[in-house]
Coordinates of C-alpha atoms and ligand atoms in Angstrom, one line a residue:
X556 CA 71.3 -103.6 -186.0
X557 CA 73.8 -105.4 -183.7
X558 CA 77.3 -105.4 -185.1
X559 CA 79.2 -108.7 -184.5
X560 CA 82.7 -109.7 -185.6
X561 CA 85.7 -111.9 -184.6
X562 CA 88.9 -110.3 -183.5
X563 CA 92.4 -111.6 -182.7
X564 CA 93.3 -111.0 -179.1
X565 CA 96.9 -110.4 -180.1
X566 CA 97.2 -108.5 -183.4
X567 CA 93.5 -107.4 -183.4
X568 CA 92.9 -108.5 -187.0
X569 CA 89.2 -108.6 -187.7
X570 CA 87.2 -111.4 -189.4
X571 CA 83.5 -111.4 -190.3
X572 CA 81.0 -113.2 -188.1
X573 CA 80.5 -116.0 -190.7
X574 CA 84.1 -116.8 -191.3
X575 CA 84.9 -120.2 -189.9
X576 CA 88.3 -119.9 -188.3
X577 CA 89.7 -121.2 -185.0
X578 CA 92.8 -119.0 -184.9
X579 CA 94.0 -115.8 -186.4
X580 CA 96.4 -115.9 -189.4
X581 CA 99.0 -114.7 -186.9
X582 CA 98.3 -117.7 -184.6
X583 CA 96.5 -115.7 -182.0
X584 CA 93.2 -116.7 -180.3
X585 CA 90.0 -115.3 -181.7
X586 CA 87.3 -113.5 -179.6
X587 CA 83.8 -112.7 -180.6
X588 CA 83.1 -109.0 -180.3
X589 CA 79.8 -107.2 -180.1
X590 CA 79.4 -103.5 -180.6
X591 CA 78.6 -102.7 -177.0
X592 CA 77.9 -99.1 -177.6
X593 CA 74.7 -99.9 -179.4
X594 CA 73.5 -101.6 -176.2
X595 CA 73.7 -98.6 -173.9
X596 CA 70.1 -98.5 -172.9
X597 CA 69.7 -102.1 -171.8
X598 CA 68.8 -102.6 -168.1
X599 CA 68.4 -105.4 -165.6
X600 CA 64.6 -104.8 -165.8
X601 CA 64.6 -105.7 -169.5
X602 CA 66.3 -109.0 -168.7
X603 CA 64.3 -109.8 -165.6
X604 CA 61.0 -109.8 -167.5
X605 CA 62.2 -112.8 -169.4
X606 CA 62.7 -116.5 -168.7
X607 CA 65.7 -117.3 -166.6
X608 CA 68.1 -119.1 -168.9
X609 CA 71.1 -118.3 -171.2
X610 CA 68.9 -116.5 -173.7
X611 CA 67.5 -114.0 -171.2
X612 CA 70.6 -111.9 -172.1
X613 CA 69.9 -112.0 -175.8
X614 CA 71.3 -108.5 -176.4
X615 CA 74.7 -109.6 -175.1
X616 CA 74.8 -112.7 -177.3
X617 CA 76.2 -112.5 -180.8
X618 CA 73.1 -112.9 -182.9
X619 CA 70.9 -110.4 -184.6
X620 CA 67.7 -112.5 -184.6
X621 CA 66.5 -115.2 -182.3
X622 CA 65.4 -117.5 -185.1
X623 CA 66.3 -121.2 -184.9
X624 CA 67.9 -121.1 -181.5
X625 CA 68.9 -124.5 -180.3
X626 CA 68.1 -124.6 -176.6
X627 CA 67.4 -127.2 -173.9
X628 CA 66.7 -124.4 -171.4
X629 CA 70.3 -124.3 -170.3
X630 CA 71.5 -121.8 -167.7
X631 CA 69.2 -120.3 -165.0
X632 CA 71.1 -122.5 -162.5
X633 CA 70.8 -122.2 -158.7
X634 CA 73.0 -119.9 -156.7
X635 CA 73.0 -121.4 -153.2
X636 CA 74.0 -119.5 -150.1
X637 CA 76.1 -121.9 -148.1
X638 CA 76.3 -121.3 -144.4
X639 CA 77.5 -124.7 -143.3
X640 CA 80.1 -124.9 -146.0
X641 CA 81.0 -121.3 -145.2
X642 CA 81.8 -122.3 -141.6
X643 CA 84.0 -125.1 -142.8
X644 CA 85.8 -122.7 -145.1
X645 CA 86.0 -120.0 -142.4
X646 CA 84.2 -117.5 -144.6
X647 CA 81.1 -115.4 -144.0
X648 CA 79.4 -115.0 -147.3
X649 CA 79.9 -118.1 -149.6
X650 CA 77.7 -119.0 -152.6
X651 CA 77.8 -122.0 -154.9
X652 CA 76.7 -121.4 -158.5
X653 CA 75.6 -124.9 -159.3
X654 CA 76.3 -125.6 -163.0
X655 CA 75.5 -129.3 -162.4
X656 CA 71.8 -128.3 -162.8
X657 CA 72.2 -127.7 -166.5
X658 CA 70.4 -130.1 -168.9
X659 CA 73.4 -132.5 -169.4
X660 CA 74.9 -131.7 -166.0
X661 CA 77.6 -129.3 -166.8
X662 CA 78.3 -125.6 -167.7
X663 CA 79.2 -126.8 -171.3
X664 CA 75.5 -126.6 -172.1
X665 CA 75.6 -122.8 -172.1
X666 CA 78.3 -122.8 -174.7
X667 CA 76.8 -125.6 -176.8
X668 CA 73.4 -123.9 -177.1
X669 CA 75.2 -120.9 -178.6
X670 CA 77.7 -123.0 -180.5
X671 CA 75.1 -125.2 -182.2
X672 CA 72.9 -122.3 -182.9
X673 CA 75.9 -120.7 -184.7
X674 CA 76.6 -124.0 -186.5
X675 CA 73.0 -124.0 -187.8
X676 CA 73.3 -120.4 -189.0
X677 CA 76.5 -121.2 -190.9
X678 CA 75.0 -124.4 -192.2
X679 CA 77.6 -127.1 -191.2
X680 CA 77.3 -130.7 -192.2
X681 CA 78.5 -132.1 -188.9
X682 CA 80.2 -131.2 -185.6
X683 CA 83.1 -132.6 -183.6
X684 CA 85.1 -132.2 -180.5
X685 CA 87.8 -133.7 -178.4
X686 CA 86.8 -134.0 -174.8
X687 CA 87.6 -135.2 -171.3
X688 CA 83.9 -136.0 -171.2
X689 CA 81.5 -133.1 -170.5
X690 CA 82.0 -131.3 -173.8
X691 CA 81.3 -134.6 -175.6
X692 CA 78.1 -135.2 -173.6
X693 CA 76.9 -131.7 -174.1
X694 CA 77.8 -131.5 -177.8
X695 CA 76.1 -134.8 -178.4
X696 CA 72.8 -133.6 -176.8
X697 CA 72.7 -130.3 -178.6
X698 CA 73.5 -131.8 -182.0
X699 CA 70.8 -134.3 -181.3
X700 CA 68.3 -131.5 -180.7
X701 CA 69.4 -129.8 -183.9
X702 CA 69.6 -132.9 -186.0
X703 CA 73.3 -132.5 -186.9
X704 CA 75.7 -135.5 -187.0
X705 CA 78.2 -135.4 -184.2
X706 CA 81.6 -137.2 -183.6
X707 CA 83.5 -137.0 -180.3
X708 CA 87.0 -138.1 -179.5
X709 CA 87.7 -139.0 -175.8
X710 CA 90.7 -140.4 -173.9
X711 CA 89.8 -144.0 -173.4
X712 CA 91.5 -144.6 -170.0
X713 CA 90.2 -141.6 -168.2
X714 CA 86.8 -140.5 -169.5
X715 CA 84.2 -140.8 -166.7
X716 CA 81.6 -143.4 -167.2
X717 CA 78.5 -141.2 -166.8
X718 CA 79.8 -138.8 -169.5
X719 CA 80.6 -141.6 -171.9
X720 CA 77.1 -143.0 -171.4
X721 CA 75.6 -139.6 -172.1
X722 CA 77.5 -139.1 -175.4
X723 CA 76.6 -142.6 -176.6
X724 CA 72.9 -142.3 -175.7
X725 CA 72.5 -138.8 -177.1
X726 CA 73.5 -140.4 -180.4
X727 CA 77.1 -139.1 -181.0
X728 CA 79.6 -141.3 -182.8
X729 CA 82.0 -141.9 -179.9
X730 CA 85.7 -142.6 -180.7
X731 CA 88.0 -143.5 -177.9
X732 CA 91.7 -142.6 -178.1
X733 CA 94.6 -144.4 -176.5
X734 CA 96.1 -141.1 -175.4
X735 CA 95.5 -137.9 -173.6
X736 CA 92.9 -135.1 -174.0
X737 CA 95.7 -132.9 -175.4
X738 CA 96.6 -135.4 -178.1
X739 CA 92.9 -135.8 -178.9
X740 CA 92.4 -132.1 -179.3
X741 CA 95.4 -131.7 -181.5
X742 CA 94.4 -134.6 -183.7
X743 CA 90.7 -133.5 -184.1
X744 CA 91.7 -129.9 -184.8
X745 CA 94.1 -131.0 -187.6
X746 CA 91.4 -132.9 -189.5
X747 CA 88.1 -131.0 -189.0
X748 CA 88.5 -128.7 -192.1
X749 CA 89.5 -131.6 -194.3
X750 CA 86.7 -133.8 -193.1
X751 CA 84.2 -130.9 -193.3
X752 CA 83.0 -130.8 -189.7
X753 CA 82.7 -127.8 -187.3
X754 CA 84.9 -127.9 -184.3
X755 CA 83.2 -127.1 -181.0
X756 CA 86.0 -127.1 -178.5
X757 CA 86.5 -124.0 -176.5
X758 CA 89.0 -122.8 -179.1
X759 CA 85.7 -121.9 -180.9
X760 CA 85.0 -118.4 -179.6
X761 CA 81.2 -118.7 -180.3
X762 CA 80.9 -121.4 -177.6
X763 CA 82.6 -119.1 -175.0
X764 CA 79.8 -116.5 -175.7
X765 CA 77.3 -118.9 -174.2
X766 CA 79.6 -119.6 -171.3
X767 CA 80.0 -116.0 -170.4
X768 CA 76.3 -115.8 -169.3
X769 CA 77.1 -117.4 -166.0
X770 CA 78.6 -114.0 -165.0
X771 CA 75.3 -112.3 -165.9
X772 CA 73.4 -114.8 -163.8
X773 CA 75.6 -114.4 -160.8
X774 CA 75.0 -110.6 -160.7
X775 CA 71.3 -111.1 -161.6
X776 CA 70.8 -113.5 -158.6
X777 CA 73.1 -111.9 -156.1
X778 CA 72.0 -108.3 -156.9
X779 CA 75.7 -107.3 -156.7
X780 CA 79.1 -108.2 -158.0
X781 CA 80.9 -110.6 -155.6
X782 CA 84.5 -109.9 -154.6
X783 CA 85.8 -113.3 -155.8
X784 CA 84.6 -115.7 -158.5
X785 CA 86.4 -119.1 -158.1
X786 CA 86.4 -121.8 -160.7
X787 CA 88.2 -124.9 -161.9
X788 CA 90.5 -124.5 -164.9
X789 CA 91.3 -127.1 -167.5
X790 CA 91.6 -125.9 -171.1
X791 CA 91.3 -122.3 -169.8
X792 CA 88.1 -121.6 -171.8
X793 CA 85.6 -121.0 -169.0
X794 CA 87.6 -118.6 -166.9
X795 CA 88.2 -116.5 -170.0
X796 CA 84.5 -116.6 -170.9
X797 CA 83.3 -115.7 -167.4
X798 CA 85.7 -112.8 -167.3
X799 CA 84.5 -111.6 -170.7
X800 CA 81.0 -111.6 -169.2
X801 CA 82.0 -109.4 -166.3
X802 CA 83.9 -107.0 -168.5
X803 CA 81.0 -106.6 -170.8
X804 CA 78.5 -105.9 -168.0
X805 CA 80.8 -103.2 -166.7
X806 CA 81.3 -101.7 -170.2
X807 CA 77.6 -101.1 -170.6
X808 CA 77.1 -99.9 -167.0
X809 CA 75.1 -102.9 -165.8
X810 CA 77.7 -103.1 -163.0
X811 CA 80.1 -100.7 -161.5
X812 CA 82.9 -103.2 -160.6
X813 CA 84.2 -106.6 -161.5
X814 CA 85.4 -109.5 -159.3
X815 CA 88.8 -111.0 -158.9
X816 CA 88.9 -114.2 -161.0
X817 CA 90.4 -117.1 -159.2
X818 CA 91.5 -120.2 -161.2
X819 CA 92.1 -123.5 -159.6
X820 CA 93.9 -126.5 -161.1
X821 CA 94.8 -130.0 -159.7
X822 CA 98.4 -130.5 -158.6
X823 CA 99.1 -133.1 -161.3
X824 CA 97.7 -130.9 -164.1
X825 CA 98.6 -127.4 -163.3
X826 CA 100.4 -125.8 -166.2
X827 CA 98.3 -122.6 -166.0
X828 CA 98.8 -122.1 -162.3
X829 CA 102.5 -122.7 -162.7
X830 CA 102.6 -120.2 -165.5
X831 CA 101.0 -117.5 -163.4
X832 CA 103.0 -118.3 -160.2
X833 CA 106.3 -118.6 -161.8
X834 CA 105.8 -115.6 -164.2
X835 CA 106.9 -117.4 -167.4
X836 CA 105.9 -115.7 -170.6
X837 CA 104.8 -118.8 -172.3
X838 CA 103.1 -122.0 -171.1
X839 CA 105.1 -125.0 -170.2
X840 CA 103.0 -128.0 -171.2
X841 CA 102.7 -131.1 -168.9
X842 CA 103.1 -134.2 -171.0
X843 CA 101.5 -136.7 -168.7
X844 CA 98.9 -134.8 -166.6
X845 CA 97.3 -136.8 -163.8
X846 CA 94.5 -136.1 -161.3
X847 CA 91.3 -137.8 -160.1
X848 CA 89.5 -134.8 -161.5
X849 CA 89.5 -136.3 -165.0
X850 CA 87.6 -133.3 -166.5
X851 CA 90.6 -131.1 -165.9
X852 CA 93.3 -133.6 -166.6
X853 CA 94.8 -131.3 -169.2
X854 CA 98.5 -130.6 -169.8
X855 CA 98.4 -128.1 -172.6
X856 CA 95.5 -125.7 -172.2
X857 CA 94.7 -124.1 -175.5
X858 CA 93.2 -120.9 -174.2
X859 CA 96.0 -120.1 -171.7
X860 CA 96.6 -116.6 -173.2
X861 CA 93.0 -115.6 -172.7
X862 CA 93.0 -117.0 -169.2
X863 CA 96.2 -115.1 -168.4
X864 CA 94.4 -111.8 -169.4
X865 CA 91.5 -112.8 -167.2
X866 CA 93.7 -113.3 -164.1
X867 CA 95.9 -110.3 -164.7
X868 CA 93.2 -107.8 -165.7
X869 CA 91.0 -108.8 -162.8
X870 CA 93.9 -108.7 -160.3
X871 CA 93.0 -112.4 -159.7
X872 CA 94.6 -115.4 -158.1
X873 CA 95.4 -119.0 -158.8
X874 CA 96.0 -122.1 -156.7
X875 CA 96.6 -125.8 -157.1
X876 CA 95.0 -128.4 -155.0
X877 CA 95.8 -132.1 -154.3
X878 CA 93.4 -135.0 -155.2
X879 CA 92.9 -135.5 -151.4
X880 CA 91.8 -131.9 -151.1
X881 CA 89.5 -132.2 -154.0
X882 CA 87.8 -135.3 -152.6
X883 CA 87.4 -133.6 -149.2
X884 CA 85.8 -130.6 -150.8
X885 CA 83.5 -132.8 -152.8
X886 CA 82.4 -134.6 -149.6
X887 CA 81.9 -131.4 -147.7
X888 CA 79.7 -129.9 -150.5
X889 CA 77.6 -133.0 -150.5
X890 CA 77.3 -133.7 -146.8
X891 CA 77.1 -130.1 -145.5
X892 CA 74.9 -128.6 -148.3
X893 CA 73.4 -131.4 -150.3
X894 CA 75.2 -130.1 -153.4
X895 CA 76.5 -133.0 -155.5
X896 CA 79.4 -132.2 -157.8
X897 CA 82.0 -134.1 -159.8
X898 CA 85.7 -133.8 -158.6
X899 CA 86.7 -131.1 -161.0
X900 CA 83.8 -128.9 -159.8
X901 CA 84.9 -129.5 -156.2
X902 CA 88.3 -128.0 -157.0
X903 CA 86.9 -124.5 -156.8
X904 CA 85.9 -125.1 -153.2
X905 CA 89.2 -126.9 -152.3
X906 CA 91.1 -124.0 -153.8
X907 CA 89.0 -121.4 -151.9
X908 CA 89.8 -123.2 -148.7
X909 CA 93.5 -123.1 -149.4
X910 CA 93.5 -119.5 -150.4
X911 CA 91.6 -118.5 -147.3
X912 CA 93.9 -120.5 -145.1
X913 CA 97.0 -118.8 -146.5
X914 CA 95.5 -115.4 -146.4
X915 CA 95.2 -114.7 -150.1
X916 CA 91.4 -114.6 -150.1
X917 CA 89.7 -112.2 -147.6
X918 CA 87.2 -114.3 -145.9
X919 CA 85.0 -111.4 -144.9
X920 CA 84.1 -110.7 -148.6
X921 CA 81.5 -112.3 -150.8
X922 CA 82.8 -115.4 -152.6
X923 CA 81.1 -117.3 -155.4
X924 CA 82.5 -120.7 -156.3
X925 CA 81.3 -122.1 -159.7
X926 CA 80.8 -125.8 -159.4
X927 CA 80.9 -126.9 -163.0
X928 CA 79.6 -130.4 -163.2
X929 CA 77.1 -132.9 -161.6
X930 CA 77.9 -135.6 -159.0
X931 CA 76.3 -138.3 -161.2
X932 CA 78.9 -137.8 -164.0
X933 CA 81.7 -139.7 -162.3
X934 CA 80.7 -142.6 -160.0
X935 CA 84.3 -143.5 -159.3
X936 CA 84.6 -145.9 -156.3
X937 CA 87.9 -144.1 -155.3
X938 CA 85.7 -141.1 -154.4
X939 CA 83.8 -143.0 -151.7
X940 CA 86.7 -144.9 -150.2
X941 CA 86.1 -145.3 -146.5
X942 CA 82.4 -144.4 -146.9
X943 CA 81.3 -147.7 -148.4
X944 CA 77.8 -148.9 -147.5
X945 CA 77.3 -151.7 -144.9
X946 CA 76.1 -155.0 -146.5
X947 CA 73.5 -157.0 -144.6
X948 CA 71.4 -160.1 -144.9
X949 CA 67.5 -159.9 -144.7
X950 CA 67.5 -160.4 -140.9
X951 CA 65.3 -158.2 -138.8
X952 CA 67.4 -158.3 -135.6
X953 CA 70.6 -157.6 -137.5
X954 CA 69.1 -154.6 -139.3
X955 CA 67.6 -153.2 -136.1
X956 CA 71.0 -153.4 -134.4
X957 CA 72.7 -151.9 -137.3
X958 CA 70.3 -149.0 -137.5
X959 CA 70.5 -148.4 -133.7
X960 CA 74.2 -148.3 -133.7
X961 CA 74.5 -146.1 -136.8
X962 CA 72.2 -143.6 -135.2
X963 CA 74.6 -143.3 -132.3
X964 CA 77.6 -142.6 -134.5
Ligands
F0G1494 N1 85.0 -128.3 -164.8 C1 84.4 -129.3 -165.6 C2 83.4 -130.2 -164.9 C3 84.9 -129.6 -166.9 O1 84.3 -130.5 -167.6 C4 85.9 -128.7 -167.4 C5 86.4 -128.9 -168.8 C6 86.4 -127.7 -166.6 C7 85.9 -127.5 -165.4 C8 87.4 -126.7 -167.1 O2 86.9 -125.8 -168.0 O3 88.4 -126.4 -169.9 O4 87.1 -124.3 -169.9 O5 89.0 -124.5 -168.4 N2 86.1 -129.9 -169.5 C9 86.4 -130.1 -170.9 C10 85.7 -131.2 -171.6 C11 87.9 -130.0 -171.2 O6 86.2 -131.8 -172.6 O7 84.6 -131.6 -171.1 P1 87.9 -125.2 -169.1

């Protein structure tokens, strides 16, 4: 039998798997733990005989049985080798793990499949989250699939249009807040127990269990552990989840090494990068975060302590990038490789470029950038400034001339 429990990352207090708690009594973050020693004999061959999605790695997921799994076939996303992008970056062996290919277009689906499966097992009467957009879209879809009521709270001024449409159409009750994501999360968190709904933000450690599977997939696809794994950081959940995945693989001898975790934030919303760079012992929140990458417009990341472990334990790196650098990386990914990502997702590539240029990333090593969300999420006209289409009238001569001159450009 698989032993599963929840444990505080600070005081190591232990709680049962069915206790609904979002923090330890001491205030520390909780982590889901699986008795890894009981998994000694598992091998890549066992996994590879199964369908390529999150649930391929069932032994490493915190459930004893695979009854009532809520899945939209999430995970199993492409890992693209990118030679043209690599040349632009000045690096030899660059891969993009394209999380935009998930069912709702972001990595959140990995976590929501596991989170909603857990919600069903506990027997909740509804689910809720605060979100910059993707969490809301994903939670809405998975709760629709499970038939559970869903309420999401999003920042009215900044939520990307595609994400808002998704949440509404998947049937969530969408509430817009005149305020920031950080305020939204703090408000939702305070009322979930009273209202009787289950919180599925990344403070919920079960969700992160699903998100860790991207680490398994990277090794599964690449056939080795890359030297660097680079990803955008907002609320600090995903970098923690991915690192947990790499640590667990190593603990049960599925791998012999682990990568350096590299976290990228936008300049206007970089409290975690500042924390690491300046060596403070506690996070200094940013009250009015601002970046075109609305998904990571976060000033008070809730999982910063877990993320700090991830960067420190992996000997990792952090960097912040400007909006202009994010937009440039988004365009390069799209126009050199045909990989369409939203701005936050492009931050991983922008950060890689910066870290190669200043010599912090060794460009001769294997680099995997996780691109977390799909291009269709955020059709913001700002992103195509200077690339606007030519408008023409239905005149054959005019169109012939335009085509001919465009071909010469
Ligand atoms: N990339 C994208 C596309 C995201 O949507 C997010 C987070 C992140 C990166 C950062 O991940 O928060 O785990 O560090 N989006 C959340 C949301 C906050 O509400 O959709 P993180």
